[in-house]
PDB file of C-alpha atoms in Angstrom:
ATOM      1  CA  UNK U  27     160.976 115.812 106.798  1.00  0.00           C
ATOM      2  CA  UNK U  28     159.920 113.072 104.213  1.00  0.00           C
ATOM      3  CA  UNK U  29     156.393 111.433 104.980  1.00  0.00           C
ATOM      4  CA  UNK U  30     156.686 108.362 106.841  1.00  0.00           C
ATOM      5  CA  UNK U  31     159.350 109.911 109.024  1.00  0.00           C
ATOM      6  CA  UNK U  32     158.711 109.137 112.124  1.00  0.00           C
ATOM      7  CA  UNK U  33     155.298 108.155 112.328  1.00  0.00           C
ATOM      8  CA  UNK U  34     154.985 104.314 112.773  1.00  0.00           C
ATOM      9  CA  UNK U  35     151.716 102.596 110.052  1.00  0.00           C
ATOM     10  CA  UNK U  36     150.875 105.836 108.056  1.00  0.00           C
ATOM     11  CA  UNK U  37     150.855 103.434 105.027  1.00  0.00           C
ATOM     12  CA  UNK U  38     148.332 101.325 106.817  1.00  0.00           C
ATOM     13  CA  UNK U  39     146.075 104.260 108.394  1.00  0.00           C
ATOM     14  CA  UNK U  40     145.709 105.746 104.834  1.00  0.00           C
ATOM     15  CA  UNK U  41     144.995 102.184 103.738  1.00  0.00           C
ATOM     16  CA  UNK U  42     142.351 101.887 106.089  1.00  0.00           C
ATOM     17  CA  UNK U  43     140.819 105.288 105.640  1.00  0.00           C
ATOM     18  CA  UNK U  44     140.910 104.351 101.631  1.00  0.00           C
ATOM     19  CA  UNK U  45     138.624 100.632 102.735  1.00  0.00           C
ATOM     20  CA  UNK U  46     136.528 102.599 104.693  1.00  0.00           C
ATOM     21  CA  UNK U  47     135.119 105.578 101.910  1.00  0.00           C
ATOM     22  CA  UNK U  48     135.067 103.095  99.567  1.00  0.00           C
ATOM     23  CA  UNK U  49     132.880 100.717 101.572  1.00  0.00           C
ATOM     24  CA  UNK U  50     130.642 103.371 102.693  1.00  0.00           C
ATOM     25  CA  UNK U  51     130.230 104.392  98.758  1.00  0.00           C
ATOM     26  CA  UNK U  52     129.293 100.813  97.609  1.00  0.00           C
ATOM     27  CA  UNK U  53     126.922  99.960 100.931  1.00  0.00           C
ATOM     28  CA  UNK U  54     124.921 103.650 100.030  1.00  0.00           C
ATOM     29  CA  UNK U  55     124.500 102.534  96.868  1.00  0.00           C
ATOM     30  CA  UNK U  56     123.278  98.998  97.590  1.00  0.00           C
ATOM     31  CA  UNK U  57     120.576 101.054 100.344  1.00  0.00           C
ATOM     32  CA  UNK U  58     119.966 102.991  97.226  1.00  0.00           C
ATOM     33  CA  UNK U  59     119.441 100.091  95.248  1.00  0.00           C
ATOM     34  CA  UNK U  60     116.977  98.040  97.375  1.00  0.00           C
ATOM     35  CA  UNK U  61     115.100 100.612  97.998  1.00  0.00           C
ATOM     36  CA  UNK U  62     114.499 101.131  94.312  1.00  0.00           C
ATOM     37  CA  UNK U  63     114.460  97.909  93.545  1.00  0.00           C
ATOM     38  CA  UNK U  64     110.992  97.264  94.892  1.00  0.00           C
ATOM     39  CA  UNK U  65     109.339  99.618  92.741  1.00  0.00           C
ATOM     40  CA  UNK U  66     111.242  99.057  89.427  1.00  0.00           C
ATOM     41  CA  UNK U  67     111.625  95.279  89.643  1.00  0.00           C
ATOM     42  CA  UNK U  68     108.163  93.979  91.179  1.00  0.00           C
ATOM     43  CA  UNK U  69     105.598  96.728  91.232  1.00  0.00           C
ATOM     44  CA  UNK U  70     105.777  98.006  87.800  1.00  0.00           C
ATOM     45  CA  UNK U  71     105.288  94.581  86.635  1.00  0.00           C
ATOM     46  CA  UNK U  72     102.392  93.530  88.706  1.00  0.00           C
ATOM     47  CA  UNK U  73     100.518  96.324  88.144  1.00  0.00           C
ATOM     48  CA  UNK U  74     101.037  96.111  84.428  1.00  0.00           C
ATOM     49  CA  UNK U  75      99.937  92.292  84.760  1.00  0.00           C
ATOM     50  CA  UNK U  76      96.554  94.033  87.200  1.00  0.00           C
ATOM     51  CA  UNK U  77      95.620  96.531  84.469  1.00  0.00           C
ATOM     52  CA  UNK U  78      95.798  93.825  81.044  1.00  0.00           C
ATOM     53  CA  UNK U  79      93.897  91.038  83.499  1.00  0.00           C
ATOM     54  CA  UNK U  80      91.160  93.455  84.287  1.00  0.00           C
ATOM     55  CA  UNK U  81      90.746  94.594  81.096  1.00  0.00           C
ATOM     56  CA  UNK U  82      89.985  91.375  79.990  1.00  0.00           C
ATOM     57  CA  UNK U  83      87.248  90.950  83.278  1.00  0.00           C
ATOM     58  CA  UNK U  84      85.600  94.327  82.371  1.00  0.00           C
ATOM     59  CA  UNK U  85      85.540  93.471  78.859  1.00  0.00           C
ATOM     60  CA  UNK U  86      83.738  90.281  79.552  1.00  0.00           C
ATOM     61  CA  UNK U  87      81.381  91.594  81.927  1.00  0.00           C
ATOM     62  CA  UNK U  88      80.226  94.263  79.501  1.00  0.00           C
ATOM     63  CA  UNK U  89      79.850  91.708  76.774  1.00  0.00           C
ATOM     64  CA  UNK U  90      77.546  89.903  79.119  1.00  0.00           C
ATOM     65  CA  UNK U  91      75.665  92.286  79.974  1.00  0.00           C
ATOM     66  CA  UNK U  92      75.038  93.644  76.735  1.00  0.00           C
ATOM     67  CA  UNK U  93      74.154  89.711  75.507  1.00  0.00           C
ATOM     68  CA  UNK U  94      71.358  89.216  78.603  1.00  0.00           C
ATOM     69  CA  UNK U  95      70.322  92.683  77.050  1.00  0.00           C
ATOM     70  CA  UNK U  96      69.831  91.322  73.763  1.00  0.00           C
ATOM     71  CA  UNK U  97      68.236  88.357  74.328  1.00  0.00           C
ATOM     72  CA  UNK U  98      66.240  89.688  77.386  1.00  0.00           C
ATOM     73  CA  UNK U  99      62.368  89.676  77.148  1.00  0.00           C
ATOM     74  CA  UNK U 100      59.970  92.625  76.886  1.00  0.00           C
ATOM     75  CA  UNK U 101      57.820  91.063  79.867  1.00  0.00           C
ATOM     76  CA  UNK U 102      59.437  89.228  82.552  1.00  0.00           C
ATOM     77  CA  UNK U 103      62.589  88.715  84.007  1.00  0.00           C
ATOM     78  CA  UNK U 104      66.058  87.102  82.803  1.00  0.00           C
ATOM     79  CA  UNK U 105      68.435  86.152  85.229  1.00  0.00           C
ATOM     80  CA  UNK U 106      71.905  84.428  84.438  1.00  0.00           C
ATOM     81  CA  UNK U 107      75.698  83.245  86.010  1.00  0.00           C
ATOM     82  CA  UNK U 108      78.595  83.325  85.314  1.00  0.00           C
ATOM     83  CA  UNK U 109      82.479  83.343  86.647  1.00  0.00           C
ATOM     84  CA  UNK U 110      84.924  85.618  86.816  1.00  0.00           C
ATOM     85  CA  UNK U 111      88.478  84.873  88.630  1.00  0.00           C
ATOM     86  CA  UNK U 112      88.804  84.957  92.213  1.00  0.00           C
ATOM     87  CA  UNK U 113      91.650  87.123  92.101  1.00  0.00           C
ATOM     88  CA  UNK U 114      94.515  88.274  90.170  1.00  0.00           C
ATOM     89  CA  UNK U 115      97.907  87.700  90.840  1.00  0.00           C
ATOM     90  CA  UNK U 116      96.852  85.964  94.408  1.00  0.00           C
ATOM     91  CA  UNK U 117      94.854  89.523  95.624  1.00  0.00           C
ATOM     92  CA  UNK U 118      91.247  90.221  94.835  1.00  0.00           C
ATOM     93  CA  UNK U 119      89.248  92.624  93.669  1.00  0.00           C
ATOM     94  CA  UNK U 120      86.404  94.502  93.044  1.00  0.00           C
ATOM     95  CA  UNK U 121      83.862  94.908  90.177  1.00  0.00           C
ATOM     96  CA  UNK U 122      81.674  98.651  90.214  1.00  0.00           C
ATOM     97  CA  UNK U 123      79.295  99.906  87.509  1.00  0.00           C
ATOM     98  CA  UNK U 124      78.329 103.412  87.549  1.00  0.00           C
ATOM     99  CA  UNK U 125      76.293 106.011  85.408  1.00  0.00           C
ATOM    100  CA  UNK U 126      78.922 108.142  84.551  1.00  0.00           C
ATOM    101  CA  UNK U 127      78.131 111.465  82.702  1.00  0.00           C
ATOM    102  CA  UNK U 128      80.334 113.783  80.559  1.00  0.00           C
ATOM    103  CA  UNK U 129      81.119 116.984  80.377  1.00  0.00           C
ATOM    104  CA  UNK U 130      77.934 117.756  77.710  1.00  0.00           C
ATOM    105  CA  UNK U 131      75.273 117.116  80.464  1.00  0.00           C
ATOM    106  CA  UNK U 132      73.069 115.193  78.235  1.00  0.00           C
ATOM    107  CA  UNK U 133      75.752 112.427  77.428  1.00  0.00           C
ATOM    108  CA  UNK U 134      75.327 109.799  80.171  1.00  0.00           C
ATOM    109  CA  UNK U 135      77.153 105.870  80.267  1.00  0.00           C
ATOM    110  CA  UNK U 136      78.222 103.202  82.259  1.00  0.00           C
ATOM    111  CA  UNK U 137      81.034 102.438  83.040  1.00  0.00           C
ATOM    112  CA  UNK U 138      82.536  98.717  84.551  1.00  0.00           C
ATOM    113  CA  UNK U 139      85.620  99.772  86.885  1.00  0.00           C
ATOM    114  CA  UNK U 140      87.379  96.744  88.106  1.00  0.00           C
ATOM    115  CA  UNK U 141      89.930  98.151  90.587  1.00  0.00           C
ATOM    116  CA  UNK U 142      92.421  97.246  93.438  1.00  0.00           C
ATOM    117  CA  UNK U 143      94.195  99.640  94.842  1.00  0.00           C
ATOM    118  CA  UNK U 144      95.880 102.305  92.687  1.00  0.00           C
ATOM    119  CA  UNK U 145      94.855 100.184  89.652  1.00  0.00           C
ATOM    120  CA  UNK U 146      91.886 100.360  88.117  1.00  0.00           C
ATOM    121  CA  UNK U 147      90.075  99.838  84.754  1.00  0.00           C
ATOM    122  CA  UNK U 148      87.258 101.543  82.909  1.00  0.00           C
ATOM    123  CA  UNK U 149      85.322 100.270  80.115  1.00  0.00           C
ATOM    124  CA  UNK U 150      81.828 101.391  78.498  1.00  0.00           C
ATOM    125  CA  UNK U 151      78.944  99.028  78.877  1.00  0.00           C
ATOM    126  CA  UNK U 152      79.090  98.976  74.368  1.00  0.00           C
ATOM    127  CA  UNK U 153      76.003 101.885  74.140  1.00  0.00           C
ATOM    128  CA  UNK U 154      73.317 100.416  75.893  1.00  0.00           C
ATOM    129  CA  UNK U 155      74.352 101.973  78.966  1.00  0.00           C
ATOM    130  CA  UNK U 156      72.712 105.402  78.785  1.00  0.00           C
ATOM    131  CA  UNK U 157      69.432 103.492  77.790  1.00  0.00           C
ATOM    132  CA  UNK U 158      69.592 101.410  80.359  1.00  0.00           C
ATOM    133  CA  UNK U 159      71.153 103.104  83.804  1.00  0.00           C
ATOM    134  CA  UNK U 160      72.509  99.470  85.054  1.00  0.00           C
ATOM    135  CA  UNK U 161      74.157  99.596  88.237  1.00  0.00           C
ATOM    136  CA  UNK U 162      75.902  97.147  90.588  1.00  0.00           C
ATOM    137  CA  UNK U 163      79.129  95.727  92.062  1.00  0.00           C
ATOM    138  CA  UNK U 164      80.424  92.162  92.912  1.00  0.00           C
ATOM    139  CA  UNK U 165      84.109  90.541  93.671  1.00  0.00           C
ATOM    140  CA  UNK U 166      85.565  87.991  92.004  1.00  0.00           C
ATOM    141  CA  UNK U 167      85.102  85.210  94.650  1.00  0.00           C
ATOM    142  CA  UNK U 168      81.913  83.344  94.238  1.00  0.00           C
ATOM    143  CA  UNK U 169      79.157  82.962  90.901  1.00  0.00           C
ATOM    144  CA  UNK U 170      78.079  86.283  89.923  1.00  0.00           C
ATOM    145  CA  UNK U 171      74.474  87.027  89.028  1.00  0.00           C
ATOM    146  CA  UNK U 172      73.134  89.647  86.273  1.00  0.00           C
ATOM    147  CA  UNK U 173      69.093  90.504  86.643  1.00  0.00           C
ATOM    148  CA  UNK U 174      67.456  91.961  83.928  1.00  0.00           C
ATOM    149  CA  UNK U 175      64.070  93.185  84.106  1.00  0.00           C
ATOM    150  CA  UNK U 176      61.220  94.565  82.035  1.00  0.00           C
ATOM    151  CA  UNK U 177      61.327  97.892  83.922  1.00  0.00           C
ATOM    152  CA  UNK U 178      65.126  98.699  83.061  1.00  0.00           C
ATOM    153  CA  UNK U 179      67.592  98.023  85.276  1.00  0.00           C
ATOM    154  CA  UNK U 180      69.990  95.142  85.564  1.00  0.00           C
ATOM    155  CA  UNK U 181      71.658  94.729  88.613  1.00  0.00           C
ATOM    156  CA  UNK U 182      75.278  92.812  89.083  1.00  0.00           C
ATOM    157  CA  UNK U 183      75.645  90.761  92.576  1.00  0.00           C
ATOM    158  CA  UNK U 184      77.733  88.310  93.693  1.00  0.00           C
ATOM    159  CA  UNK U 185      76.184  85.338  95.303  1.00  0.00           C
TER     160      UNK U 185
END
């Protein structure tokens, strides 16, 4: 007996069976691909674009901070502005400086961590933190105060 003998459409059943594997190959790999997609394509990116832009906020903040330092007086009180973005990339965020100490127990900073979720950014207050022990936090929204006073301690707030 010769295949095809007898049997009416085998050519089209194995057709069919042939358009079926090979569309349930190519739709797994397009679930495959979406679901990947997300990550590689727009998460990556943005929180590549999160860490450089608050870089550049905790750099400025700590280059404030250490100018109201310089110019501050022995007696009295200094108080100044200033702006940082609202957000970045359309989400906000948040602004912390901490005392932060090493492993060597006598080797204290601060730190400015400007974070948002799984992203987040340290940079040293340039020295004058473990002289100083400023603390604080803000968001971006709004003008941002820094207080400096004779008895040390500077204090970051958002208004």
């Amino acid at each position: 007996m010769k295949p095809g003998d007898g049997l009416i459409g085998e050519n089209g059943v194995s057709t069919m069976v042939e358009y079926l594997m090979i569309t349930a190959i190519l739709m797994t790999l397009l679930i495959v691909t979406m679901l990947v997609l997300n990550t590689v394509m727009l998460q990556e990116p943005s929180d590549r674009l999160n860490y450089y832009a608050f870089t550049d906020i905790s750099n400025g903040i700590s280059t404030r901070i250490v100018d109201v330092y310089m110019v501050a007086p022995t007696n009295g009180t200094l108080v100044t502005k200033f702006d940082i973005p609202d957000d970045v990339a359309g989400r906000p965020y948040s602004v912390d400086i901490f005392n932060t100490r090493y492993v060597n127990a006598e080797y204290f900073t601060d730190e400015v961590i400007v974070s948002r979720d799984t992203v987040n950014y340290h940079a040293s207050l340039a020295g004058i933190g473990s002289t100083l022990g400023i603390v604080g936090n803000t968001t971006g929204s709004g003008f941002n105060r820094i207080r400096y006073n004779s008895i040390p301690n500077e204090v970051l707030k958002n208004e």
